[in-house]
């Protein structure tokens, strides 16, 4: 255990990483801030989105793939904004073509605009097709142990239950479910979405999650770079606490100093 | 002929292939991916991929996202 930090790597889809913090690249004020915050977070896996290219305008604006080059980061293209299986599948195919055959994707199929909760039925439909087509699917889902297991059995490379609604910053709303999902799983479980601050990330890791994926918690902080650094430490602290095995919680006090040898 | 390019109507010369369209749009050296009528068109097939009247062409690129 003394060398835990050196050997405690995280693997997904046959790739191994040191950092258990995965970050999104949206909502930053510019590419400079994006790069600086992601560097401060220590993240090695970064999510990106695919959108219509600007035709005839802003051709020279900095590109996310140049700001975060593939030699330094592993891309996780997402299907954000997809509300049905079909558009999510199309998005993944485009992303794979865009990234020269890179087959790791974050699948999210959303249910409605207000909650951005996943539509798990559509998610399962998309996952089946994508896995058949050779994609390594890291899948966003609800904090439902039954559906998490189903997605694992389908062949998803990682299952990523939400902590709380995307962009809400509410933290892990259902710790017991996350714990159950982790205990049942044979693939990596990452909390994705809903983390607000470093202690939320630590909680997810203390519950035994393999990692945490976040975007808004860093990008929407008053000081994104400082929050990125805090998140890095929160993830590390939570992971170490999980590995250390916490003491049981008790209702009443237990003195820390010896009662033997009291001189009064 | 008329096509729909990223959701907008656009007139392009007849007998243009995908490589020609990409060049016309000055996107040749950009990192992009293309689909026509909801089907992916691999970039290895741009040259020789005939564009049809009323094709719905989407040209996408990577952006920041969470």
Short mmCIF file of C-alpha atoms in Angstrom, two decimals:
data_model
loop_
_atom_site.label_atom_id
_atom_site.label_comp_id
_atom_site.label_asym_id
_atom_site.label_seq_id
_atom_site.Cartn_x
_atom_site.Cartn_y
_atom_site.Cartn_z
CA UNK A 1 0.00 0.00 0.00
CA UNK A 2 2.93 2.38 0.52
CA UNK A 3 3.40 2.64 -3.23
CA UNK A 4 -0.28 2.98 -3.91
CA UNK A 5 0.05 6.31 -5.70
CA UNK A 6 2.66 5.00 -8.09
CA UNK A 7 0.75 1.88 -9.06
CA UNK A 8 -2.84 3.03 -8.81
CA UNK A 9 -3.56 3.56 -12.47
CA UNK A 10 -6.92 3.62 -14.18
CA UNK A 11 -7.68 1.58 -17.28
CA UNK A 12 -10.54 1.83 -19.72
CA UNK A 13 -10.94 0.16 -23.10
CA UNK A 14 -7.37 -1.16 -22.95
CA UNK A 15 -5.84 2.25 -22.34
CA UNK A 16 -4.16 3.11 -19.03
CA UNK A 17 -4.14 6.51 -17.34
CA UNK A 18 -2.69 8.08 -14.23
CA UNK A 19 -5.39 10.67 -13.68
CA UNK A 20 -8.87 9.68 -12.60
CA UNK A 21 -10.26 13.09 -13.44
CA UNK A 22 -11.80 13.41 -16.89
CA UNK A 23 -12.80 16.86 -18.04
CA UNK A 24 -15.01 18.52 -20.58
CA UNK A 25 -13.73 21.34 -22.76
CA UNK A 26 -16.87 23.47 -23.04
CA UNK A 27 -17.97 26.76 -21.46
CA UNK A 28 -14.49 28.30 -21.08
CA UNK A 29 -14.01 31.92 -22.05
CA UNK A 30 -11.41 31.11 -24.69
CA UNK A 31 -8.95 28.44 -25.80
CA UNK A 32 -6.18 29.83 -23.59
CA UNK A 33 -8.30 29.39 -20.50
CA UNK A 34 -9.42 25.96 -21.72
CA UNK A 35 -5.84 24.78 -22.03
CA UNK A 36 -4.70 26.29 -18.74
CA UNK A 37 -7.60 24.83 -16.76
CA UNK A 38 -7.17 21.39 -18.25
CA UNK A 39 -3.46 21.45 -17.53
CA UNK A 40 -4.20 22.45 -13.93
CA UNK A 41 -6.67 19.57 -13.61
CA UNK A 42 -4.06 17.02 -14.67
CA UNK A 43 -6.71 15.30 -16.80
CA UNK A 44 -5.53 13.01 -19.58
CA UNK A 45 -8.94 12.28 -21.11
CA UNK A 46 -10.89 15.25 -22.48
CA UNK A 47 -14.36 15.27 -23.93
CA UNK A 48 -15.09 17.14 -27.13
CA UNK A 49 -18.26 17.74 -29.11
CA UNK A 50 -18.86 17.67 -32.85
CA UNK A 51 -20.84 20.47 -34.45
CA UNK A 52 -21.42 22.05 -37.82
CA UNK A 53 -18.32 23.76 -39.06
CA UNK A 54 -18.46 27.48 -39.80
CA UNK A 55 -18.49 27.90 -43.54
CA UNK A 56 -16.77 30.99 -44.85
CA UNK A 57 -16.25 32.59 -41.44
CA UNK A 58 -13.82 32.35 -38.54
CA UNK A 59 -11.66 29.81 -40.32
CA UNK A 60 -8.67 31.05 -38.37
CA UNK A 61 -10.16 30.79 -34.91
CA UNK A 62 -8.22 28.38 -32.69
CA UNK A 63 -9.36 24.80 -32.99
CA UNK A 64 -9.92 22.62 -29.94
CA UNK A 65 -7.81 19.84 -31.49
CA UNK A 66 -4.88 22.24 -31.85
CA UNK A 67 -5.31 23.64 -28.35
CA UNK A 68 -5.40 20.12 -26.92
CA UNK A 69 -3.30 18.04 -29.33
CA UNK A 70 -3.86 14.28 -29.58
CA UNK A 71 -0.21 13.67 -28.68
CA UNK A 72 -0.99 14.96 -25.17
CA UNK A 73 -4.63 14.05 -24.58
CA UNK A 74 -6.99 11.18 -25.24
CA UNK A 75 -10.16 12.46 -26.85
CA UNK A 76 -13.57 11.37 -25.74
CA UNK A 77 -15.99 12.71 -28.33
CA UNK A 78 -19.50 12.98 -26.93
CA UNK A 79 -23.02 12.82 -28.27
CA UNK A 80 -24.21 15.80 -26.23
CA UNK A 81 -27.36 17.33 -27.65
CA UNK A 82 -28.66 14.02 -29.01
CA UNK A 83 -32.19 13.12 -27.97
CA UNK A 84 -32.52 9.86 -29.88
CA UNK A 85 -30.41 6.81 -30.69
CA UNK A 86 -30.17 7.62 -34.38
CA UNK A 87 -28.53 11.04 -34.02
CA UNK A 88 -26.20 9.69 -31.34
CA UNK A 89 -25.04 6.93 -33.69
CA UNK A 90 -24.53 9.40 -36.55
CA UNK A 91 -22.54 11.66 -34.22
CA UNK A 92 -20.24 8.81 -33.17
CA UNK A 93 -19.60 7.77 -36.76
CA UNK A 94 -18.70 11.36 -37.68
CA UNK A 95 -16.43 11.66 -34.66
CA UNK A 96 -14.58 8.46 -35.53
CA UNK A 97 -14.05 9.69 -39.07
CA UNK A 98 -12.96 13.11 -37.81
CA UNK A 99 -10.42 11.53 -35.44
CA UNK A 100 -8.91 9.07 -37.92
CA UNK A 101 -10.58 5.94 -36.57
CA UNK A 102 -10.37 6.76 -32.85
CA UNK A 103 -13.13 4.56 -31.49
CA UNK A 104 -13.56 5.71 -27.88
CA UNK A 105 -16.80 7.65 -27.42
CA UNK A 106 -18.99 9.04 -24.69
CA UNK A 107 -22.55 8.06 -25.45
CA UNK A 108 -25.27 10.23 -23.99
CA UNK A 109 -28.83 10.26 -25.22
CA UNK A 110 -30.87 12.83 -23.40
CA UNK A 111 -34.50 12.62 -22.39
CA UNK A 112 -35.64 16.22 -21.99
CA UNK A 113 -34.31 19.76 -21.99
CA UNK A 114 -35.19 20.62 -18.43
CA UNK A 115 -33.43 17.79 -16.63
CA UNK A 116 -31.08 16.52 -19.34
CA UNK A 117 -31.65 13.15 -17.72
CA UNK A 118 -30.65 10.28 -19.96
CA UNK A 119 -33.21 8.45 -22.06
CA UNK A 120 -31.97 5.02 -21.09
CA UNK A 121 -34.10 3.13 -23.62
CA UNK A 122 -32.61 5.15 -26.48
CA UNK A 123 -29.17 4.90 -24.88
CA UNK A 124 -29.35 1.09 -24.86
CA UNK A 125 -30.49 1.07 -28.48
CA UNK A 126 -27.57 3.26 -29.52
CA UNK A 127 -25.05 1.32 -27.42
CA UNK A 128 -26.01 -1.96 -29.10
CA UNK A 129 -25.40 -0.55 -32.58
CA UNK A 130 -22.19 1.26 -31.65
CA UNK A 131 -20.64 -1.73 -29.92
CA UNK A 132 -21.47 -3.87 -32.96
CA UNK A 133 -19.69 -1.28 -35.11
CA UNK A 134 -16.53 -1.54 -33.01
CA UNK A 135 -16.86 1.53 -30.81
CA UNK A 136 -15.60 1.53 -27.22
CA UNK A 137 -18.55 3.08 -25.45
CA UNK A 138 -18.34 5.00 -22.21
CA UNK A 139 -21.98 5.49 -21.43
CA UNK A 140 -23.78 8.21 -19.51
CA UNK A 141 -26.74 6.87 -17.58
CA UNK A 142 -28.97 7.39 -14.60
CA UNK A 143 -27.93 6.36 -11.09
CA UNK A 144 -29.89 3.15 -11.51
CA UNK A 145 -28.02 -0.05 -10.59
CA UNK A 146 -30.20 -2.24 -12.83
CA UNK A 147 -29.63 -0.13 -15.95
CA UNK A 148 -25.94 0.28 -15.13
CA UNK A 149 -25.58 -3.50 -15.06
CA UNK A 150 -27.57 -3.86 -18.27
CA UNK A 151 -25.25 -1.41 -20.04
CA UNK A 152 -22.20 -3.28 -18.76
CA UNK A 153 -23.64 -6.58 -20.03
CA UNK A 154 -24.21 -5.02 -23.44
CA UNK A 155 -20.45 -4.51 -23.64
CA UNK A 156 -19.96 -0.87 -22.69
CA UNK A 157 -16.34 -0.08 -21.81
CA UNK A 158 -17.35 2.06 -18.83
CA UNK A 159 -20.61 3.03 -17.19
CA UNK A 160 -21.02 6.64 -16.08
CA UNK A 161 -23.96 7.34 -13.81
CA UNK A 162 -24.84 10.95 -13.10
CA UNK A 163 -24.21 12.45 -9.67
CA UNK A 164 -26.97 15.00 -10.35
CA UNK A 165 -28.35 16.76 -13.46
CA UNK A 166 -25.76 17.99 -15.97
CA UNK A 167 -24.48 21.44 -15.01
CA UNK A 168 -26.44 21.51 -11.73
CA UNK A 169 -23.49 21.32 -9.34
CA UNK A 170 -25.62 19.50 -6.76
CA UNK A 171 -23.08 16.77 -5.97
CA UNK A 172 -23.77 13.05 -5.52
CA UNK A 173 -27.53 12.94 -4.83
CA UNK A 174 -27.84 9.21 -4.37
CA UNK A 175 -24.76 7.84 -2.69
CA UNK A 176 -26.25 4.46 -1.96
CA UNK A 177 -27.10 3.84 -5.60
CA UNK A 178 -23.64 4.89 -6.75
CA UNK A 179 -22.17 2.54 -4.15
CA UNK A 180 -24.38 -0.30 -5.36
CA UNK A 181 -23.47 0.36 -8.99
CA UNK A 182 -19.75 0.27 -8.08
CA UNK A 183 -20.10 -2.94 -6.08
CA UNK A 184 -21.92 -4.74 -8.89
CA UNK A 185 -19.60 -3.64 -11.69
CA UNK A 186 -16.79 -5.37 -13.53
CA UNK A 187 -16.14 -2.36 -15.79
CA UNK A 188 -14.99 1.09 -14.65
CA UNK A 189 -17.69 3.24 -13.06
CA UNK A 190 -17.27 6.99 -13.37
CA UNK A 191 -19.52 9.65 -11.99
CA UNK A 192 -20.43 11.91 -14.86
CA UNK A 193 -22.27 15.19 -14.40
CA UNK A 194 -23.59 17.06 -11.40
CA UNK A 195 -20.40 17.59 -9.41
CA UNK A 196 -20.16 21.14 -8.03
CA UNK A 197 -17.00 21.37 -5.98
CA UNK A 198 -13.97 19.39 -4.87
CA UNK A 199 -15.68 17.65 -1.94
CA UNK A 200 -18.31 16.29 -4.36
CA UNK A 201 -15.56 14.73 -6.44
CA UNK A 202 -13.98 13.31 -3.27
CA UNK A 203 -17.32 11.80 -2.25
CA UNK A 204 -17.65 10.04 -5.62
CA UNK A 205 -14.17 8.61 -5.26
CA UNK A 206 -14.75 7.57 -1.64
CA UNK A 207 -17.77 5.61 -2.85
CA UNK A 208 -15.35 3.59 -4.97
CA UNK A 209 -15.83 5.17 -8.37
CA UNK A 210 -12.95 4.70 -10.78
CA UNK A 211 -13.07 8.31 -11.87
CA UNK A 212 -15.15 11.44 -12.28
CA UNK A 213 -16.01 13.33 -15.44
CA UNK A 214 -16.90 16.99 -15.11
CA UNK A 215 -17.02 20.22 -17.08
CA UNK A 216 -19.17 22.98 -15.59
CA UNK A 217 -17.83 22.61 -12.05
CA UNK A 218 -14.46 23.81 -13.32
CA UNK A 219 -15.47 26.07 -16.20
CA UNK A 220 -18.16 27.94 -14.25
CA UNK A 221 -16.07 28.47 -11.11
CA UNK A 222 -15.05 32.08 -10.43
CA UNK A 223 -11.47 30.93 -10.88
CA UNK A 224 -11.48 27.91 -13.19
CA UNK A 225 -7.74 27.23 -12.88
CA UNK A 226 -7.86 27.12 -9.09
CA UNK A 227 -10.95 24.92 -9.17
CA UNK A 228 -9.25 22.59 -11.64
CA UNK A 229 -6.39 22.21 -9.19
CA UNK A 230 -8.85 21.67 -6.32
CA UNK A 231 -10.65 18.98 -8.30
CA UNK A 232 -7.40 17.19 -9.01
CA UNK A 233 -6.69 17.09 -5.27
CA UNK A 234 -10.28 16.17 -4.41
CA UNK A 235 -10.10 13.19 -6.74
CA UNK A 236 -6.76 12.09 -5.30
CA UNK A 237 -7.91 12.55 -1.69
CA UNK A 238 -11.12 10.63 -2.31
CA UNK A 239 -9.29 7.82 -4.05
CA UNK A 240 -6.74 7.47 -1.26
CA UNK A 241 -9.47 7.55 1.37
CA UNK A 242 -11.34 4.80 -0.49
CA UNK A 243 -8.20 2.66 -0.70
CA UNK A 244 -7.33 3.39 2.92
CA UNK A 245 -10.70 2.06 4.09
CA UNK A 246 -12.49 4.52 6.31
CA UNK A 247 -13.28 3.91 9.97
CA UNK A 248 -16.83 2.91 10.74
CA UNK A 249 -19.09 5.83 11.62
CA UNK A 250 -20.42 5.69 15.19
CA UNK A 251 -23.16 7.56 16.94
CA UNK A 252 -21.25 8.36 20.14
CA UNK A 253 -17.77 9.50 21.07
CA UNK A 254 -14.69 7.37 21.44
CA UNK A 255 -11.80 9.11 23.22
CA UNK A 256 -8.61 9.46 21.21
CA UNK A 257 -6.30 9.85 24.22
CA UNK A 258 -5.69 6.89 26.59
CA UNK A 259 -7.87 6.64 29.67
CA UNK A 260 -5.14 4.64 31.45
CA UNK A 261 -2.65 6.72 33.44
CA UNK A 262 -4.93 9.63 34.13
CA UNK A 263 -3.40 11.43 37.18
CA UNK A 264 -6.58 13.04 38.51
CA UNK B 1 -27.86 22.56 -58.56
CA UNK B 2 -29.34 23.17 -55.18
CA UNK B 3 -28.18 21.38 -52.05
CA UNK B 4 -28.62 21.90 -48.33
CA UNK B 5 -25.29 22.63 -46.69
CA UNK B 6 -25.28 22.57 -42.89
CA UNK B 7 -29.00 23.22 -42.97
CA UNK B 8 -28.93 26.12 -45.45
CA UNK B 9 -29.92 26.12 -49.11
CA UNK B 10 -26.95 26.55 -51.38
CA UNK B 11 -26.42 26.66 -55.14
CA UNK B 12 -23.36 24.83 -56.37
CA UNK B 13 -22.05 24.03 -59.83
CA UNK B 14 -23.40 20.85 -61.42
CA UNK B 15 -21.08 17.86 -61.64
CA UNK B 16 -19.15 18.83 -58.53
CA UNK B 17 -17.83 15.97 -56.46
CA UNK B 18 -17.30 16.11 -52.70
CA UNK B 19 -13.61 16.89 -53.04
CA UNK B 20 -14.55 19.81 -55.31
CA UNK B 21 -17.13 21.12 -52.84
CA UNK B 22 -14.68 20.91 -49.94
CA UNK B 23 -12.11 22.78 -52.01
CA UNK B 24 -14.66 25.41 -53.04
CA UNK B 25 -15.46 25.96 -49.35
CA UNK B 26 -11.73 26.27 -48.57
CA UNK B 27 -11.95 23.41 -46.09
CA UNK B 28 -9.43 21.11 -47.76
CA UNK B 29 -6.86 21.29 -44.98
CA UNK B 30 -9.34 21.50 -42.13
CA UNK B 31 -10.15 18.67 -39.77
CA UNK B 32 -13.70 17.91 -40.77
CA UNK B 33 -16.05 15.00 -41.33
CA UNK B 34 -18.91 14.83 -43.77
CA UNK B 35 -22.25 13.13 -44.04
CA UNK B 36 -24.72 13.20 -46.88
CA UNK B 37 -28.37 12.43 -46.23
CA UNK B 38 -27.44 11.15 -42.77
CA UNK B 39 -24.81 8.72 -44.07
CA UNK B 40 -21.12 9.17 -43.35
CA UNK B 41 -18.93 9.89 -46.36
CA UNK B 42 -15.34 8.83 -45.56
CA UNK B 43 -12.77 11.36 -46.68
CA UNK B 44 -11.01 8.70 -48.71
CA UNK B 45 -14.06 8.73 -50.98
CA UNK B 46 -14.48 12.52 -51.35
CA UNK B 47 -12.83 12.38 -54.71
CA UNK B 48 -15.41 10.82 -56.99
CA UNK B 49 -18.35 11.11 -54.57
CA UNK B 50 -20.95 12.70 -56.83
CA UNK B 51 -23.21 15.29 -55.23
CA UNK B 52 -26.88 14.98 -56.13
CA UNK B 53 -29.55 17.67 -56.39
CA UNK B 54 -31.20 18.25 -52.98
CA UNK B 55 -28.48 16.39 -51.07
CA UNK B 56 -28.40 17.29 -47.39
CA UNK B 57 -24.73 17.71 -46.62
CA UNK B 58 -23.39 18.20 -43.11
CA UNK B 59 -19.78 19.22 -42.55
CA UNK B 60 -18.75 18.96 -38.93
CA UNK B 61 -15.70 19.72 -36.85
CA UNK B 62 -14.65 19.35 -33.22
CA UNK B 63 -15.58 21.96 -30.63
CA UNK B 64 -15.25 22.24 -26.87
CA UNK B 65 -17.91 20.30 -25.02
CA UNK B 66 -18.61 18.42 -21.83
#
